[in-house]
XYZ file of C-alpha atoms in Angstrom:
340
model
C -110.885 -69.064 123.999
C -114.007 -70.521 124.570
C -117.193 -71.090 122.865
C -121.027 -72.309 123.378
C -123.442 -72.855 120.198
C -126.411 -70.675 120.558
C -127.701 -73.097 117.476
C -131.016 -71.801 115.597
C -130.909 -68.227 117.612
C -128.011 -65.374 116.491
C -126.805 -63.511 119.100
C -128.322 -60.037 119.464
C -126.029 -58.655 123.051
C -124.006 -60.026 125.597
C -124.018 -59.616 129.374
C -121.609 -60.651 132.511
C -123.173 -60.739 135.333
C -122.524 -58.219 137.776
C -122.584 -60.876 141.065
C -120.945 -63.743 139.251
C -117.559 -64.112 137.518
C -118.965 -67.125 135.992
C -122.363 -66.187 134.414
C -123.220 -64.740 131.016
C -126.570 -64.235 129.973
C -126.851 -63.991 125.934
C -130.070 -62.100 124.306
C -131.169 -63.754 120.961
C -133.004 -64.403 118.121
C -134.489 -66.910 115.521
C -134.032 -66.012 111.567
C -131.590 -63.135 112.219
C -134.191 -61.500 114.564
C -136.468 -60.872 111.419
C -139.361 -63.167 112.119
C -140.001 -65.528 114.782
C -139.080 -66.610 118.830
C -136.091 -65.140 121.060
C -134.663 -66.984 123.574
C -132.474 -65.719 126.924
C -129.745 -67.894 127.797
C -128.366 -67.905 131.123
C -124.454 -69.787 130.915
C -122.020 -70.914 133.186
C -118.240 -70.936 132.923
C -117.406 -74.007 134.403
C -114.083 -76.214 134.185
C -115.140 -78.319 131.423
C -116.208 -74.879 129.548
C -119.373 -73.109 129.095
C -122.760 -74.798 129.893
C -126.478 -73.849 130.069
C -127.709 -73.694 133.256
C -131.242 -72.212 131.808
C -133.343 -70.645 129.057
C -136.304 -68.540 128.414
C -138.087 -68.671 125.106
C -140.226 -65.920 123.922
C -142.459 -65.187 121.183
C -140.534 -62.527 119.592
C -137.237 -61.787 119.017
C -134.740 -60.442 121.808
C -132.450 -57.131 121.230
C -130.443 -57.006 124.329
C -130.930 -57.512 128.077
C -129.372 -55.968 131.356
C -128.551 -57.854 134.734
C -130.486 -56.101 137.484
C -127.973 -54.198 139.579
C -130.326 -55.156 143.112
C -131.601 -59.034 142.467
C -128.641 -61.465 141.355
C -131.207 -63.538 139.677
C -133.429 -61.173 138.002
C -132.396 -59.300 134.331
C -134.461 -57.728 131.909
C -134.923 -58.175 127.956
C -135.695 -55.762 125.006
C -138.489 -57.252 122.880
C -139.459 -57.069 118.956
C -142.919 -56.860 120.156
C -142.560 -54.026 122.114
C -142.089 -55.372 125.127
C -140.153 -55.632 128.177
C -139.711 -58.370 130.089
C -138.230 -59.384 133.416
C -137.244 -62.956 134.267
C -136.356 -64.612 137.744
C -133.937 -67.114 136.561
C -134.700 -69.044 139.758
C -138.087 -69.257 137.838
C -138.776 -71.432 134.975
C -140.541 -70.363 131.774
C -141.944 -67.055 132.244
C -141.416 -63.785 133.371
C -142.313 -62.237 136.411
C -143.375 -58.621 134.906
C -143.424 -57.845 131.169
C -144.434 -54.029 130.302
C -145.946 -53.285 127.387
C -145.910 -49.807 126.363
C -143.540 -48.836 123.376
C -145.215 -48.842 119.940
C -142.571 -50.374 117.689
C -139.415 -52.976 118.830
C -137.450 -52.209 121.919
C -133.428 -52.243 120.925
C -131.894 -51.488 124.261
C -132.320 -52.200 127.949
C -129.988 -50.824 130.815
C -129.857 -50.717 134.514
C -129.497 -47.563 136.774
C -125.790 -48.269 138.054
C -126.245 -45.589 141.023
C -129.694 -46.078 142.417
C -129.915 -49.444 141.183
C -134.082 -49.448 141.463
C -134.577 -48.095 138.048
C -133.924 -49.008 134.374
C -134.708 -47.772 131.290
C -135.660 -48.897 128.012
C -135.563 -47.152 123.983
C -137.437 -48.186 120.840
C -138.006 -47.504 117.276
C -140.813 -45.671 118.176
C -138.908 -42.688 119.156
C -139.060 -42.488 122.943
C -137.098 -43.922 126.271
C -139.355 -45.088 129.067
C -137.692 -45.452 132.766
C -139.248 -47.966 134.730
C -139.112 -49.673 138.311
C -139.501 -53.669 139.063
C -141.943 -53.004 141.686
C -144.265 -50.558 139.118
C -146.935 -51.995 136.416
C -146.467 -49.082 134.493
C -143.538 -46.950 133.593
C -142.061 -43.833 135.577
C -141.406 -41.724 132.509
C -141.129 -41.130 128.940
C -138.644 -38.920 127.494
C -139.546 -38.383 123.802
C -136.562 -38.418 121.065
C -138.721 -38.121 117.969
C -136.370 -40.440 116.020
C -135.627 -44.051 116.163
C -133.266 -44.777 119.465
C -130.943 -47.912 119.331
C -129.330 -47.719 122.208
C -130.086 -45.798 125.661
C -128.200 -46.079 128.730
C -128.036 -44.296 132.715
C -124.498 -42.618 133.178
C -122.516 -45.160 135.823
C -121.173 -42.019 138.157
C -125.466 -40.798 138.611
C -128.779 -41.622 139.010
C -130.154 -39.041 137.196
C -128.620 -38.561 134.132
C -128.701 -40.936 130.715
C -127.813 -41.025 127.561
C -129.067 -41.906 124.218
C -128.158 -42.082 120.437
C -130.346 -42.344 117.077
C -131.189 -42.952 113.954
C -130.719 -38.999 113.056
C -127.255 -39.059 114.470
C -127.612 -37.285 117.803
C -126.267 -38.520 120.957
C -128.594 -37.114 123.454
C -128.189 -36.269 127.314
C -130.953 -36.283 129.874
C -130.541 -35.072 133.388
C -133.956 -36.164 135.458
C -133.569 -33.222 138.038
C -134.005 -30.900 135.222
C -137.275 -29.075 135.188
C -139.509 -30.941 132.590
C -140.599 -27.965 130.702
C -140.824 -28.250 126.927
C -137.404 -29.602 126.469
C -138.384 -32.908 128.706
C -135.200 -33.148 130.621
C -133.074 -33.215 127.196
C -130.120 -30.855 128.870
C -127.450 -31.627 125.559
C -127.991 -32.599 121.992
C -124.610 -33.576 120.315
C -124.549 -34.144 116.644
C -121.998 -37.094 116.183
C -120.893 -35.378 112.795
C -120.138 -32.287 114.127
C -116.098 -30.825 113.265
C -114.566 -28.701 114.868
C -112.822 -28.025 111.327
C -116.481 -27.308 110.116
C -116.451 -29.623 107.480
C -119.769 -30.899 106.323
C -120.370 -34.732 107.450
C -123.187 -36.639 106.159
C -125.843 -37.632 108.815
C -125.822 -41.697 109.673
C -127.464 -43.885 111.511
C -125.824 -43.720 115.235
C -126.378 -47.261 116.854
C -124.402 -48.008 119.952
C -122.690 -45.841 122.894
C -120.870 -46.152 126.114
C -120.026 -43.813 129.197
C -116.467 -43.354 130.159
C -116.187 -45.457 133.659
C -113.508 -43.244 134.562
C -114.047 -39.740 133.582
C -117.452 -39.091 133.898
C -117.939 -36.406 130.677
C -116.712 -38.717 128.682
C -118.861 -41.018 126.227
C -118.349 -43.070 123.095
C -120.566 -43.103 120.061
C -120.463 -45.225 116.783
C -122.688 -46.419 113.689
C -122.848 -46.563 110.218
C -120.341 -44.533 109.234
C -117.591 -46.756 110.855
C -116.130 -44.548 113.135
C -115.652 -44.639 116.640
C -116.175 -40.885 118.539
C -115.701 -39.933 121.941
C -117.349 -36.826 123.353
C -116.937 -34.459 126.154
C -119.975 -33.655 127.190
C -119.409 -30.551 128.746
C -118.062 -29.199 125.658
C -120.908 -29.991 122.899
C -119.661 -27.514 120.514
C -116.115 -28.757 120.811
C -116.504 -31.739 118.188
C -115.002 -35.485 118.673
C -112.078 -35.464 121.543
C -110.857 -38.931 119.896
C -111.919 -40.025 116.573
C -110.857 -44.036 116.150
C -111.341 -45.552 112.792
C -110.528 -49.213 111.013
C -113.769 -51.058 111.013
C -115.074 -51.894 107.635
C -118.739 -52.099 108.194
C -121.460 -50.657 110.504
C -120.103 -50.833 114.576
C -122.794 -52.609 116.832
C -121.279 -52.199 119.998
C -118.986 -50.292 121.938
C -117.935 -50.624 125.572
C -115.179 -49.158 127.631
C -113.158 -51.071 130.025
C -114.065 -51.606 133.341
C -110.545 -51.540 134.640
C -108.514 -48.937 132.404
C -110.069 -45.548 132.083
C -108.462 -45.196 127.928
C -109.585 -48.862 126.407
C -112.513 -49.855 124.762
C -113.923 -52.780 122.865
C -115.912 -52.534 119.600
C -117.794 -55.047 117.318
C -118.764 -54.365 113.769
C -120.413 -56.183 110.743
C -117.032 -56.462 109.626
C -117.347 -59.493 111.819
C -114.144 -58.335 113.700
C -114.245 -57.313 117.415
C -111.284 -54.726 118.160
C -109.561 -53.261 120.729
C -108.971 -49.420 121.175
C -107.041 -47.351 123.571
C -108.421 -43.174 123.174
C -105.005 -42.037 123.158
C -105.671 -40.233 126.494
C -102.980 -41.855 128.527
C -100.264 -41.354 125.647
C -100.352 -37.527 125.873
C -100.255 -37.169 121.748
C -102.414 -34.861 119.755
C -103.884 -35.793 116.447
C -102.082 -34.366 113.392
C -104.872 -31.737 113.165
C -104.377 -31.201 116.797
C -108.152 -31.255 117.410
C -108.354 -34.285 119.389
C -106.215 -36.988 121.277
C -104.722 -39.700 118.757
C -106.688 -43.341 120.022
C -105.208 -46.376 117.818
C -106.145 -49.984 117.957
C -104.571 -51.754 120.143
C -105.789 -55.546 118.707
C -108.440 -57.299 117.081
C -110.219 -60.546 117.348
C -111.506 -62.309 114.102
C -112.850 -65.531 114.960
C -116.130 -65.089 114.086
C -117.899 -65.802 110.746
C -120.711 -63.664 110.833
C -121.561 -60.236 112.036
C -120.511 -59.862 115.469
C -123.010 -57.865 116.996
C -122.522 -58.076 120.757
C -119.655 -57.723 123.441
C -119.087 -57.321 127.421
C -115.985 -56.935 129.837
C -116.208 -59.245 132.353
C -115.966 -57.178 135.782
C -113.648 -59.474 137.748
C -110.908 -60.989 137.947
C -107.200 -60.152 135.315
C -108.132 -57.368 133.065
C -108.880 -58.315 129.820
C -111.227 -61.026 129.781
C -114.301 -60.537 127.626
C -117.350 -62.206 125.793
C -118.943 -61.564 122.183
C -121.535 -62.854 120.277
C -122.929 -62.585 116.715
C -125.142 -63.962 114.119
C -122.868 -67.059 113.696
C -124.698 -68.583 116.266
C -121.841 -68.489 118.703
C -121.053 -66.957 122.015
C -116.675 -66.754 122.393
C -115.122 -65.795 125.810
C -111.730 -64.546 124.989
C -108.768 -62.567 126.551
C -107.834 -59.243 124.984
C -104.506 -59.510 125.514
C -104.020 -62.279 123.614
C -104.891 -60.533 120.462
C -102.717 -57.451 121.286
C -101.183 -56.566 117.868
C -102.628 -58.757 115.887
């Protein structure tokens, strides 16, 4: 395992890049991301273990960031201003564009996979703007009407993306929609919705992931501790997987890059844990509404909440990199905490 000291800024996301085996870049934040600077740290894995080769300081916070799919060098950050920024790291101290358009902090940045010219962004202030590099303004705005955490394009098309809220819905957009009055919103999923019809409390949803593998599929989690994957072409159906063992809020969920059934998690319980969706085993749950995931392993090493994680894209399976408000950034392999 190894480790780099983000000291005086907690780690707000994690991201490999997508040219380099050996480059992370780490959003984060002064004072727990309450008050205060950010700063964007661009690391190398080297021999002699992790370095930094740059970093950006802003004047508020940072939320997350996303590697631009089309520019090795460029990625973009989510602000506490309300900003979004884009920084050349063959560039030194400031950005090359920074938007400012949403009306409350930006939680969540992500890059169009597909068409790779695009990305969008989602704020407290209710709405998801798309953008392009080249543009001073944004494309479009696609209003939720409650506080979005995280937002992100679907990997297998350009077109559609994904978001989930504050008031527990884990929304689907598809861009060659009609506008209309329903502004490209094509599904609405509540993520307490049973198939059993049991009444769920609403909670706060905060993270999601799409399926790289099976294109329906996406991964929701939040408050409530729970893990839930939906297919989207069933929205009535409920949760195909439910996956549950964290002890606190989940911050983060992402599904493997390499096998289409594992995912990685990281909670306030300051544990980050490995899941398989049970969809490879072939079992039904003992309700027989759903397949029957399990964890598969956790990691524990860090001593605050971990609020970040990534699969790195190359390379053995397995590798990965998480960061929390311990002030540290850990590179780890899955498989050695298989089991425990």
């Amino acid at each position: 395992m190894l480790e780099f000291y983000t000291q005086g800024f907690k780690g707000h996301a994690v991201k490999y890049s997508p040219f380099f085996d050996s480059r992370i870049a780490v959003a984060s934040a002064a004072n727990f991301g309450l008050v205060g600077n950010g700063r964007l740290y661009i690391l190398g894995l080297t021999p002699e273990g992790i370095i930094a080769e740059k970093w950006f300081d802003t004047q508020d916070a940072l939320y997350d960031l996303s590697w631009s799919e089309s520019h090795e060098n460029q990625c973009v950050v989510a602000c506490g201003d309300g900003s979004v920024k884009l920084f050349d790291i063959s560039l030194n101290e400031f950005p090359v564009q920074s938007w400012q358009e949403h009306k409350r902090e930006v939680f969540a940045v992500h890059w169009n996979l597909v068409a790779k010219d695009t990305f969008c962004s989602s704020s407290w202030d209710g709405t998801i703007k798309i953008w392009s590099p080249q543009r001073s303004d944004s494309l479009l705005t696609l209003p939720t009407h409650s506080c979005t955490y995280s937002a992100s394009f679907s990997p297998h098309s350009p077109s559609i993306l994904s978001s989930v809220s504050s008031d527990s819905q884990l929304r689907i957009f598809d861009l060659r929609t009609p506008a209309s009055v329903s502004n490209h919103l094509t599904t609405s999923i509540s993520l307490q919705a049973s198939p059993q019809g049991l009444a769920i409390p609403p909670s706060e949803a905060l993270t999601h992931d799409w399926n790289k593998y099976r294109p329906s599929l996406v991964a929701a989690a939040g408050v409530d501790q729970l893990i839930r994957a939906f297919d989207i072409r069933s929205p009535a159906q409920g949760p195909v997987t439910v996956l549950s063992g964290h002890g606190y809020a989940i911050r983060k969920v992402a599904w493997s890059p390499h096998l289409s059934d594992v995912l990685l998690s990281a909670s306030y319980d300051m544990t980050c844990r490995v899941w398989t969706d049970g969809s490879t085993l072939g079992i039904a749950d003992n309700q027989g509404s759903g397949q029957q995931g399990r964890e598969l392993g956790r990691m524990d090493r860090h001593t605050e909440f971990a609020i970040g994680v990534d699969w790195c894209l190359f390379g053995a399976e397995g590798w990965c990199a998480s960061v929390g408000w311990d002030e540290r950034l850990l590179v780890w392999d899955v498989r050695a905490m298989m089991g425990q």
